[in-house]
């Protein structure tokens, strides 16, 4: 079963979660935290609202927990990567819809997380973590072998091509 964003009330988990710093969260983690927070569905950003957004990010991260937040953000990054290439499987689509049942809120949380990044920088570790992704189910291109058989161009001008296995262009070896 995919991870979902149903979380306990903040007061019941606040004592067991370490302090959350927005600087230590990647953009994807910030988006997941905003989705899980009390951010109003109809919220419209106004200049100077960064403090409210940061508070909602901390609230959402506290609700979900850092480990789970990072896991869900990595799954979301994998979904977005495959959606950009029109390669989303039905299993990935279903799992994403279970995690984020409100698509408008999901999109708005991502937009606002990007906006926060303009005023609150990310640590190098968070930036690196933001590049990682996970997939719901196997890669549709390589079946999780991380390699595909193809004709690879070595030198197009010399008409030199080689056949063989190479890295999967979709998953690139996501683990």
CSV table of N, CA and C in Angstrom, one decimal:
chain,number,residue,atom,x,y,z
A,1,UNK,N,0.8,-1.2,0.0
A,1,UNK,CA,0.0,0.0,0.0
A,1,UNK,C,0.9,1.2,0.0
A,2,UNK,N,0.6,2.2,-0.8
A,2,UNK,CA,1.4,3.4,-0.9
A,2,UNK,C,1.3,4.3,0.4
A,3,UNK,N,2.2,5.1,0.7
A,3,UNK,CA,2.2,6.0,1.8
A,3,UNK,C,1.1,7.0,1.5
A,4,UNK,N,0.4,7.4,2.6
A,4,UNK,CA,-0.7,8.4,2.4
A,4,UNK,C,-0.4,9.5,3.4
A,5,UNK,N,-1.0,10.6,3.2
A,5,UNK,CA,-0.8,11.8,4.0
A,5,UNK,C,-1.9,11.9,5.1
A,6,UNK,N,-2.4,10.9,5.7
A,6,UNK,CA,-3.3,10.9,6.8
A,6,UNK,C,-2.4,10.9,8.0
A,7,UNK,N,-2.5,12.0,8.8
A,7,UNK,CA,-1.6,12.2,9.9
A,7,UNK,C,-2.3,12.4,11.2
A,8,UNK,N,-1.6,12.1,12.3
A,8,UNK,CA,-2.2,12.4,13.6
A,8,UNK,C,-2.2,13.9,13.8
A,9,UNK,N,-2.9,14.3,14.9
A,9,UNK,CA,-2.9,15.7,15.3
A,9,UNK,C,-1.5,16.1,15.8
A,10,UNK,N,-1.1,17.3,15.5
A,10,UNK,CA,0.2,17.8,15.9
A,10,UNK,C,0.6,17.5,17.3
A,11,UNK,N,-0.3,17.8,18.2
A,11,UNK,CA,0.0,17.7,19.7
A,11,UNK,C,0.4,16.3,20.1
A,12,UNK,N,-0.2,15.3,19.4
A,12,UNK,CA,0.1,13.9,19.8
A,12,UNK,C,1.5,13.5,19.3
A,13,UNK,N,2.1,14.1,18.3
A,13,UNK,CA,3.4,13.7,17.8
A,13,UNK,C,4.5,14.7,18.0
A,14,UNK,N,4.2,15.9,18.5
A,14,UNK,CA,5.1,16.9,18.6
A,14,UNK,C,6.3,16.6,19.5
A,15,UNK,N,6.0,15.8,20.5
A,15,UNK,CA,7.1,15.5,21.5
A,15,UNK,C,8.1,14.5,20.9
A,16,UNK,N,7.7,13.6,20.0
A,16,UNK,CA,8.5,12.6,19.5
A,16,UNK,C,9.3,13.0,18.2
A,17,UNK,N,9.0,14.1,17.6
A,17,UNK,CA,9.6,14.6,16.4
A,17,UNK,C,10.7,15.6,16.7
A,18,UNK,N,11.9,15.4,16.1
A,18,UNK,CA,13.0,16.4,16.4
A,18,UNK,C,12.6,17.7,15.7
A,19,UNK,N,13.3,18.8,16.2
A,19,UNK,CA,13.0,20.1,15.7
A,19,UNK,C,13.2,20.1,14.2
A,20,UNK,N,12.3,20.8,13.4
A,20,UNK,CA,12.3,20.8,12.0
A,20,UNK,C,12.9,22.2,11.6
A,21,UNK,N,13.8,22.2,10.7
A,21,UNK,CA,14.3,23.4,10.1
A,21,UNK,C,14.0,23.4,8.6
A,22,UNK,N,13.3,24.5,8.2
A,22,UNK,CA,12.9,24.6,6.8
A,22,UNK,C,14.1,24.6,5.9
A,23,UNK,N,15.3,25.1,6.3
A,23,UNK,CA,16.5,25.1,5.5
A,23,UNK,C,17.0,23.7,5.2
A,24,UNK,N,16.6,22.7,6.1
A,24,UNK,CA,17.0,21.3,5.9
A,24,UNK,C,16.0,20.5,5.2
A,25,UNK,N,15.0,21.1,4.5
A,25,UNK,CA,14.0,20.4,3.7
A,25,UNK,C,14.2,20.8,2.3
A,26,UNK,N,14.2,19.8,1.4
A,26,UNK,CA,14.2,20.1,0.0
A,26,UNK,C,12.9,20.7,-0.5
A,27,UNK,N,12.8,21.2,-1.7
A,27,UNK,CA,11.6,21.8,-2.2
A,27,UNK,C,10.5,20.8,-2.2
A,28,UNK,N,10.7,19.6,-2.6
A,28,UNK,CA,9.7,18.6,-2.6
A,28,UNK,C,9.2,18.2,-1.2
A,29,UNK,N,10.1,18.2,-0.3
A,29,UNK,CA,9.7,17.9,1.1
A,29,UNK,C,8.9,19.1,1.7
A,30,UNK,N,9.2,20.3,1.3
A,30,UNK,CA,8.4,21.5,1.7
A,30,UNK,C,7.0,21.4,1.1
A,31,UNK,N,6.9,21.0,-0.1
A,31,UNK,CA,5.6,20.8,-0.8
A,31,UNK,C,4.7,19.8,-0.1
A,32,UNK,N,5.3,18.7,0.3
A,32,UNK,CA,4.6,17.6,1.0
A,32,UNK,C,4.1,18.1,2.3
A,33,UNK,N,5.0,18.8,3.0
A,33,UNK,CA,4.7,19.4,4.3
A,33,UNK,C,3.5,20.4,4.2
A,34,UNK,N,3.6,21.3,3.2
A,34,UNK,CA,2.5,22.2,3.0
A,34,UNK,C,1.2,21.5,2.8
A,35,UNK,N,1.2,20.4,2.0
A,35,UNK,CA,0.0,19.7,1.7
A,35,UNK,C,-0.6,19.1,3.0
A,36,UNK,N,0.3,18.6,3.9
A,36,UNK,CA,-0.2,18.0,5.1
A,36,UNK,C,-0.5,19.0,6.2
A,37,UNK,N,-0.3,20.3,6.0
A,37,UNK,CA,-0.5,21.3,7.0
A,37,UNK,C,-1.9,21.8,7.0
A,38,UNK,N,-2.1,22.8,7.8
A,38,UNK,CA,-3.4,23.5,7.9
A,38,UNK,C,-3.5,24.6,6.9
A,39,UNK,N,-2.7,24.6,5.9
A,39,UNK,CA,-2.8,25.6,4.8
A,39,UNK,C,-4.2,25.6,4.3
A,40,UNK,N,-4.9,26.8,4.3
A,40,UNK,CA,-6.2,26.8,3.7
A,40,UNK,C,-6.2,26.5,2.2
A,41,UNK,N,-7.2,25.8,1.8
A,41,UNK,CA,-7.3,25.4,0.4
A,41,UNK,C,-7.4,26.6,-0.5
A,42,UNK,N,-8.0,27.6,-0.1
A,42,UNK,CA,-8.2,28.8,-1.0
A,42,UNK,C,-7.1,29.9,-0.7
A,43,UNK,N,-6.0,29.5,-0.1
A,43,UNK,CA,-5.0,30.4,0.3
A,43,UNK,C,-4.4,31.1,-1.0
A,44,UNK,N,-4.3,32.5,-0.9
A,44,UNK,CA,-3.7,33.3,-1.9
A,44,UNK,C,-2.5,34.0,-1.3
A,45,UNK,N,-1.3,33.8,-1.8
A,45,UNK,CA,-0.1,34.4,-1.2
A,45,UNK,C,-0.2,35.9,-1.4
A,46,UNK,N,0.3,36.6,-0.3
A,46,UNK,CA,0.4,38.0,-0.3
A,46,UNK,C,1.9,38.4,0.1
A,47,UNK,N,2.4,39.4,-0.4
A,47,UNK,CA,3.8,39.8,0.0
A,47,UNK,C,3.9,39.9,1.5
A,48,UNK,N,5.0,39.3,2.0
A,48,UNK,CA,5.2,39.3,3.4
A,48,UNK,C,4.7,38.0,4.2
A,49,UNK,N,4.1,37.1,3.4
A,49,UNK,CA,3.5,35.9,4.1
A,49,UNK,C,4.5,34.8,4.3
A,50,UNK,N,5.7,35.0,4.0
A,50,UNK,CA,6.7,33.9,4.1
A,50,UNK,C,6.7,33.3,5.5
A,51,UNK,N,6.5,34.1,6.6
A,51,UNK,CA,6.5,33.5,7.9
A,51,UNK,C,5.3,32.6,8.1
A,52,UNK,N,4.2,32.9,7.5
A,52,UNK,CA,3.0,31.9,7.6
A,52,UNK,C,3.4,30.6,6.9
A,53,UNK,N,3.9,30.8,5.7
A,53,UNK,CA,4.3,29.6,4.9
A,53,UNK,C,5.3,28.7,5.6
A,54,UNK,N,6.3,29.3,6.2
A,54,UNK,CA,7.3,28.6,7.0
A,54,UNK,C,6.7,27.9,8.1
A,55,UNK,N,5.7,28.5,8.8
A,55,UNK,CA,5.1,27.9,9.9
A,55,UNK,C,4.2,26.7,9.5
A,56,UNK,N,3.6,26.8,8.3
A,56,UNK,CA,2.8,25.7,7.8
A,56,UNK,C,3.7,24.6,7.4
A,57,UNK,N,4.9,24.9,6.8
A,57,UNK,CA,5.8,23.8,6.5
A,57,UNK,C,6.3,23.1,7.7
A,58,UNK,N,6.6,23.8,8.7
A,58,UNK,CA,7.1,23.1,10.0
A,58,UNK,C,5.9,22.3,10.6
A,59,UNK,N,4.7,22.9,10.5
A,59,UNK,CA,3.6,22.1,11.1
A,59,UNK,C,3.3,20.8,10.3
A,60,UNK,N,3.4,20.9,9.0
A,60,UNK,CA,3.2,19.7,8.1
A,60,UNK,C,4.3,18.7,8.3
A,61,UNK,N,5.5,19.1,8.4
A,61,UNK,CA,6.7,18.2,8.6
A,61,UNK,C,6.6,17.6,10.0
A,62,UNK,N,6.1,18.3,11.0
A,62,UNK,CA,5.9,17.7,12.3
A,62,UNK,C,4.8,16.7,12.3
A,63,UNK,N,3.7,17.0,11.6
A,63,UNK,CA,2.6,16.0,11.5
A,63,UNK,C,3.1,14.7,10.9
A,64,UNK,N,3.7,14.8,9.8
A,64,UNK,CA,4.1,13.6,9.0
A,64,UNK,C,5.3,12.9,9.5
A,65,UNK,N,6.3,13.6,10.1
A,65,UNK,CA,7.5,13.0,10.5
A,65,UNK,C,8.5,13.1,9.4
A,66,UNK,N,9.8,13.4,9.8
A,66,UNK,CA,10.8,13.6,8.8
A,66,UNK,C,11.1,12.4,7.9
A,67,UNK,N,11.2,11.2,8.4
A,67,UNK,CA,11.4,10.0,7.6
A,67,UNK,C,10.3,9.8,6.6
A,68,UNK,N,9.1,9.8,7.0
A,68,UNK,CA,8.0,9.6,6.2
A,68,UNK,C,7.9,10.8,5.1
A,69,UNK,N,8.1,12.0,5.6
A,69,UNK,CA,8.1,13.1,4.7
A,69,UNK,C,9.1,13.0,3.6
A,70,UNK,N,10.3,12.5,3.9
A,70,UNK,CA,11.3,12.4,2.8
A,70,UNK,C,10.9,11.2,1.9
A,71,UNK,N,10.3,10.2,2.4
A,71,UNK,CA,9.9,9.0,1.6
A,71,UNK,C,8.8,9.5,0.6
A,72,UNK,N,7.8,10.2,1.1
A,72,UNK,CA,6.7,10.6,0.3
A,72,UNK,C,7.2,11.6,-0.8
A,73,UNK,N,8.1,12.5,-0.4
A,73,UNK,CA,8.7,13.5,-1.3
A,73,UNK,C,9.4,12.8,-2.4
A,74,UNK,N,10.2,11.7,-2.1
A,74,UNK,CA,10.9,11.0,-3.1
A,74,UNK,C,9.9,10.3,-4.1
A,75,UNK,N,8.8,9.7,-3.6
A,75,UNK,CA,7.8,9.1,-4.4
A,75,UNK,C,7.2,10.2,-5.3
A,76,UNK,N,6.9,11.4,-4.8
A,76,UNK,CA,6.3,12.5,-5.6
A,76,UNK,C,7.3,12.9,-6.7
A,77,UNK,N,8.6,13.0,-6.3
A,77,UNK,CA,9.6,13.3,-7.3
A,77,UNK,C,9.6,12.3,-8.5
A,78,UNK,N,9.5,11.0,-8.2
A,78,UNK,CA,9.5,10.0,-9.2
A,78,UNK,C,8.2,10.1,-10.1
A,79,UNK,N,7.1,10.4,-9.4
A,79,UNK,CA,5.9,10.6,-10.2
A,79,UNK,C,6.0,11.8,-11.1
A,80,UNK,N,6.5,12.9,-10.6
A,80,UNK,CA,6.6,14.1,-11.5
A,80,UNK,C,7.6,13.8,-12.6
A,81,UNK,N,8.7,13.1,-12.4
A,81,UNK,CA,9.7,12.8,-13.4
A,81,UNK,C,9.0,12.0,-14.5
A,82,UNK,N,8.3,11.0,-14.2
A,82,UNK,CA,7.6,10.1,-15.2
A,82,UNK,C,6.5,10.9,-15.9
A,83,UNK,N,5.8,11.7,-15.1
A,83,UNK,CA,4.7,12.4,-15.7
A,83,UNK,C,5.2,13.4,-16.8
A,84,UNK,N,6.3,14.0,-16.5
A,84,UNK,CA,6.9,15.0,-17.5
A,84,UNK,C,7.3,14.3,-18.8
A,85,UNK,N,7.5,13.0,-18.7
A,85,UNK,CA,7.9,12.2,-19.9
A,85,UNK,C,6.7,11.4,-20.5
A,86,UNK,N,5.6,11.6,-19.9
A,86,UNK,CA,4.3,10.9,-20.3
A,86,UNK,C,4.5,9.4,-20.2
A,87,UNK,N,5.1,9.0,-19.1
A,87,UNK,CA,5.4,7.5,-18.9
A,87,UNK,C,4.8,7.0,-17.6
A,88,UNK,N,3.8,7.7,-17.0
A,88,UNK,CA,3.2,7.3,-15.8
A,88,UNK,C,2.4,6.0,-16.0
A,89,UNK,N,2.6,5.0,-15.2
A,89,UNK,CA,1.8,3.8,-15.3
A,89,UNK,C,0.5,4.0,-14.5
A,90,UNK,N,-0.4,3.1,-14.7
A,90,UNK,CA,-1.7,3.2,-13.9
A,90,UNK,C,-1.4,3.0,-12.4
A,91,UNK,N,-0.5,2.1,-12.1
A,91,UNK,CA,-0.2,1.9,-10.7
A,91,UNK,C,0.4,3.1,-10.0
A,92,UNK,N,1.3,3.8,-10.8
A,92,UNK,CA,1.8,5.1,-10.2
A,92,UNK,C,0.8,6.2,-10.1
A,93,UNK,N,-0.1,6.2,-11.1
A,93,UNK,CA,-1.2,7.2,-11.0
A,93,UNK,C,-2.1,7.0,-9.8
A,94,UNK,N,-2.5,5.7,-9.6
A,94,UNK,CA,-3.3,5.3,-8.5
A,94,UNK,C,-2.7,5.6,-7.2
A,95,UNK,N,-1.4,5.3,-7.0
A,95,UNK,CA,-0.7,5.5,-5.8
A,95,UNK,C,-0.6,7.0,-5.5
A,96,UNK,N,-0.3,7.8,-6.5
A,96,UNK,CA,-0.2,9.2,-6.4
A,96,UNK,C,-1.6,9.8,-5.9
A,97,UNK,N,-2.7,9.4,-6.5
A,97,UNK,CA,-4.0,9.9,-6.2
A,97,UNK,C,-4.4,9.5,-4.8
A,98,UNK,N,-3.9,8.3,-4.3
A,98,UNK,CA,-4.1,8.0,-2.9
A,98,UNK,C,-3.4,8.8,-1.9
A,99,UNK,N,-2.1,9.2,-2.3
A,99,UNK,CA,-1.3,10.0,-1.4
A,99,UNK,C,-1.8,11.5,-1.4
A,100,UNK,N,-2.2,12.0,-2.6
A,100,UNK,CA,-2.6,13.3,-2.8
A,100,UNK,C,-4.0,13.4,-3.4
A,101,UNK,N,-5.0,13.1,-2.6
A,101,UNK,CA,-6.4,13.1,-3.2
A,101,UNK,C,-6.9,14.4,-3.7
A,102,UNK,N,-6.3,15.5,-3.3
A,102,UNK,CA,-6.8,16.8,-3.8
A,102,UNK,C,-5.7,17.4,-4.7
A,103,UNK,N,-5.9,17.2,-6.0
A,103,UNK,CA,-4.9,17.6,-7.0
A,103,UNK,C,-4.6,19.1,-7.0
A,104,UNK,N,-5.7,19.9,-6.8
A,104,UNK,CA,-5.5,21.4,-6.7
A,104,UNK,C,-4.6,21.8,-5.5
A,105,UNK,N,-4.8,21.1,-4.4
A,105,UNK,CA,-4.0,21.4,-3.2
A,105,UNK,C,-2.6,20.9,-3.4
A,106,UNK,N,-2.4,19.8,-4.1
A,106,UNK,CA,-1.1,19.3,-4.4
A,106,UNK,C,-0.3,20.3,-5.3
A,107,UNK,N,-0.9,20.8,-6.3
A,107,UNK,CA,-0.3,21.7,-7.2
A,107,UNK,C,0.0,23.0,-6.5
A,108,UNK,N,-0.9,23.5,-5.7
A,108,UNK,CA,-0.7,24.8,-5.0
A,108,UNK,C,0.4,24.6,-3.9
A,109,UNK,N,0.5,23.5,-3.3
A,109,UNK,CA,1.5,23.3,-2.3
A,109,UNK,C,2.9,23.3,-3.0
A,110,UNK,N,3.0,22.7,-4.1
A,110,UNK,CA,4.3,22.8,-4.9
A,110,UNK,C,4.6,24.2,-5.3
A,111,UNK,N,3.7,25.0,-5.7
A,111,UNK,CA,3.9,26.3,-6.1
A,111,UNK,C,4.4,27.2,-5.0
A,112,UNK,N,3.7,27.0,-3.8
A,112,UNK,CA,4.1,27.8,-2.6
A,112,UNK,C,5.4,27.3,-2.1
A,113,UNK,N,5.7,26.0,-2.2
A,113,UNK,CA,7.1,25.6,-1.7
A,113,UNK,C,8.2,26.2,-2.5
A,114,UNK,N,7.9,26.3,-3.8
A,114,UNK,CA,8.9,27.0,-4.7
A,114,UNK,C,9.0,28.5,-4.4
A,115,UNK,N,7.9,29.1,-4.0
A,115,UNK,CA,8.0,30.5,-3.6
A,115,UNK,C,8.8,30.7,-2.3
A,116,UNK,N,8.6,29.8,-1.4
A,116,UNK,CA,9.4,29.9,-0.1
A,116,UNK,C,10.9,29.7,-0.4
A,117,UNK,N,11.2,28.9,-1.4
A,117,UNK,CA,12.7,28.7,-1.7
A,117,UNK,C,13.3,30.0,-2.2
A,118,UNK,N,12.6,31.0,-2.6
A,118,UNK,CA,13.1,32.3,-3.0
A,118,UNK,C,13.6,33.1,-1.8
A,119,UNK,N,13.0,32.9,-0.6
A,119,UNK,CA,13.3,33.6,0.6
A,119,UNK,C,14.0,32.8,1.6
A,120,UNK,N,13.9,31.5,1.6
A,120,UNK,CA,14.5,30.6,2.6
A,120,UNK,C,15.3,29.6,1.8
A,121,UNK,N,16.7,29.7,1.9
A,121,UNK,CA,17.5,28.8,1.2
A,121,UNK,C,17.5,27.4,1.7
A,122,UNK,N,18.1,26.5,0.9
A,122,UNK,CA,18.2,25.1,1.3
A,122,UNK,C,19.6,24.7,1.6
A,123,UNK,N,19.8,23.8,2.5
A,123,UNK,CA,21.1,23.3,2.8
A,123,UNK,C,21.6,22.5,1.6
A,124,UNK,N,22.9,22.3,1.5
A,124,UNK,CA,23.4,21.4,0.4
A,124,UNK,C,22.9,20.0,0.5
A,125,UNK,N,22.7,19.5,1.7
A,125,UNK,CA,22.2,18.1,1.9
A,125,UNK,C,20.7,18.1,1.4
A,126,UNK,N,19.9,19.1,1.7
A,126,UNK,CA,18.5,19.1,1.3
A,126,UNK,C,18.5,19.2,-0.2
A,127,UNK,N,19.3,20.0,-0.8
A,127,UNK,CA,19.3,20.2,-2.3
A,127,UNK,C,19.7,18.8,-2.9
A,128,UNK,N,20.7,18.1,-2.4
A,128,UNK,CA,21.1,16.8,-2.9
A,128,UNK,C,19.9,15.8,-2.8
A,129,UNK,N,19.3,15.8,-1.6
A,129,UNK,CA,18.2,14.9,-1.4
A,129,UNK,C,17.0,15.2,-2.3
A,130,UNK,N,16.8,16.4,-2.7
A,130,UNK,CA,15.8,16.8,-3.6
A,130,UNK,C,15.9,16.2,-5.0
A,131,UNK,N,17.1,15.8,-5.4
A,131,UNK,CA,17.4,15.2,-6.7
A,131,UNK,C,17.1,13.7,-6.7
A,132,UNK,N,16.9,13.1,-5.5
A,132,UNK,CA,16.6,11.6,-5.5
A,132,UNK,C,15.1,11.4,-5.7
A,133,UNK,N,14.8,10.2,-6.2
A,133,UNK,CA,13.4,9.9,-6.4
A,133,UNK,C,13.2,8.4,-6.3
A,134,UNK,N,12.0,8.0,-6.0
A,134,UNK,CA,11.6,6.6,-5.9
A,134,UNK,C,10.4,6.4,-6.8
A,135,UNK,N,10.1,5.2,-7.1
A,135,UNK,CA,8.9,4.9,-7.9
A,135,UNK,C,8.0,3.9,-7.3
A,136,UNK,N,6.7,4.1,-7.6
A,136,UNK,CA,5.7,3.1,-7.2
A,136,UNK,C,5.6,2.1,-8.2
A,137,UNK,N,6.1,0.9,-7.9
A,137,UNK,CA,6.2,-0.2,-8.9
A,137,UNK,C,7.4,-0.1,-9.7
A,138,UNK,N,7.5,-1.0,-10.7
A,138,UNK,CA,8.7,-1.1,-11.5
A,138,UNK,C,8.7,0.0,-12.6
A,139,UNK,N,9.9,0.3,-13.1
A,139,UNK,CA,10.0,1.2,-14.2
A,139,UNK,C,9.4,0.6,-15.4
A,140,UNK,N,8.5,1.4,-16.1
A,140,UNK,CA,7.9,0.8,-17.3
A,140,UNK,C,8.8,0.6,-18.5
A,141,UNK,N,9.9,1.2,-18.5
A,141,UNK,CA,10.9,1.1,-19.6
A,141,UNK,C,11.8,-0.1,-19.4
A,142,UNK,N,12.3,-0.3,-18.2
A,142,UNK,CA,13.3,-1.3,-18.1
A,142,UNK,C,12.9,-2.5,-17.1
A,143,UNK,N,11.8,-2.3,-16.4
A,143,UNK,CA,11.3,-3.3,-15.5
A,143,UNK,C,12.3,-3.4,-14.3
A,144,UNK,N,12.9,-2.3,-13.9
A,144,UNK,CA,13.8,-2.2,-12.8
A,144,UNK,C,15.1,-2.9,-13.0
A,145,UNK,N,15.5,-3.2,-14.2
A,145,UNK,CA,16.8,-3.8,-14.5
A,145,UNK,C,17.8,-2.7,-14.6
A,146,UNK,N,17.4,-1.4,-14.7
A,146,UNK,CA,18.2,-0.2,-14.8
A,146,UNK,C,19.0,-0.1,-16.1
A,147,UNK,N,18.7,-1.0,-17.0
A,147,UNK,CA,19.4,-0.9,-18.3
A,147,UNK,C,18.4,-1.3,-19.4
A,148,UNK,N,18.7,-0.8,-20.6
A,148,UNK,CA,17.8,-1.2,-21.8
A,148,UNK,C,18.8,-1.5,-23.0
A,149,UNK,N,18.3,-2.4,-23.8
A,149,UNK,CA,19.0,-2.7,-25.0
A,149,UNK,C,18.6,-1.7,-26.1
A,150,UNK,N,19.6,-1.1,-26.7
A,150,UNK,CA,19.3,-0.1,-27.8
A,150,UNK,C,20.5,0.0,-28.7
A,151,UNK,N,20.3,0.8,-29.7
A,151,UNK,CA,21.4,1.2,-30.7
A,151,UNK,C,21.9,2.5,-30.2
A,152,UNK,N,23.1,2.6,-29.7
A,152,UNK,CA,23.7,3.8,-29.1
A,152,UNK,C,24.6,4.5,-30.2
A,153,UNK,N,24.4,5.8,-30.3
A,153,UNK,CA,25.2,6.6,-31.2
A,153,UNK,C,26.5,6.9,-30.6
A,154,UNK,N,27.6,6.4,-31.2
A,154,UNK,CA,29.0,6.7,-30.7
A,154,UNK,C,29.5,8.0,-31.4
A,155,UNK,N,29.3,8.0,-32.8
A,155,UNK,CA,29.7,9.2,-33.6
A,155,UNK,C,28.7,9.3,-34.7
A,156,UNK,N,27.7,10.2,-34.6
A,156,UNK,CA,26.7,10.3,-35.7
A,156,UNK,C,27.3,10.7,-37.0
A,157,UNK,N,28.3,11.6,-37.0
A,157,UNK,CA,28.9,12.1,-38.2
A,157,UNK,C,29.6,10.9,-39.0
A,158,UNK,N,30.2,10.0,-38.3
A,158,UNK,CA,30.9,8.9,-38.9
A,158,UNK,C,30.0,7.7,-39.1
A,159,UNK,N,28.7,7.9,-38.7
A,159,UNK,CA,27.7,6.8,-38.8
A,159,UNK,C,28.1,5.6,-38.0
A,160,UNK,N,28.6,5.9,-36.8
A,160,UNK,CA,29.1,4.8,-35.9
A,160,UNK,C,28.2,4.6,-34.8
A,161,UNK,N,27.5,3.4,-34.8
A,161,UNK,CA,26.6,3.1,-33.8
A,161,UNK,C,27.0,1.7,-33.2
A,162,UNK,N,26.6,1.5,-31.9
A,162,UNK,CA,26.9,0.3,-31.2
A,162,UNK,C,25.6,-0.2,-30.6
A,163,UNK,N,25.3,-1.5,-30.7
A,163,UNK,CA,24.2,-2.1,-30.0
A,163,UNK,C,24.6,-2.7,-28.7
A,164,UNK,N,23.7,-2.6,-27.7
A,164,UNK,CA,24.0,-3.2,-26.4
A,164,UNK,C,23.2,-2.5,-25.3
A,165,UNK,N,23.5,-2.9,-24.1
A,165,UNK,CA,22.8,-2.4,-22.9
A,165,UNK,C,23.4,-1.1,-22.5
A,166,UNK,N,22.5,-0.2,-22.1
A,166,UNK,CA,22.9,1.1,-21.6
A,166,UNK,C,22.0,1.5,-20.5
A,167,UNK,N,22.2,2.6,-19.8
A,167,UNK,CA,21.4,3.0,-18.7
A,167,UNK,C,20.0,3.4,-19.1
A,168,UNK,N,19.0,3.0,-18.3
A,168,UNK,CA,17.6,3.4,-18.6
A,168,UNK,C,17.5,4.9,-18.6
A,169,UNK,N,16.9,5.4,-19.6
A,169,UNK,CA,16.7,6.9,-19.7
A,169,UNK,C,15.6,7.4,-18.8
A,170,UNK,N,14.7,6.5,-18.4
A,170,UNK,CA,13.6,7.0,-17.5
A,170,UNK,C,14.0,7.0,-16.0
A,171,UNK,N,14.4,5.8,-15.6
A,171,UNK,CA,14.7,5.7,-14.1
A,171,UNK,C,16.1,6.0,-13.8
A,172,UNK,N,17.0,5.8,-14.7
A,172,UNK,CA,18.4,6.1,-14.5
A,172,UNK,C,19.0,5.4,-13.3
A,173,UNK,N,18.3,4.3,-12.9
A,173,UNK,CA,18.8,3.5,-11.8
A,173,UNK,C,18.3,3.9,-10.5
A,174,UNK,N,17.0,4.4,-10.4
A,174,UNK,CA,16.4,4.8,-9.2
A,174,UNK,C,16.3,3.6,-8.3
A,175,UNK,N,16.6,3.8,-7.0
A,175,UNK,CA,16.6,2.7,-6.1
A,175,UNK,C,15.5,2.9,-5.0
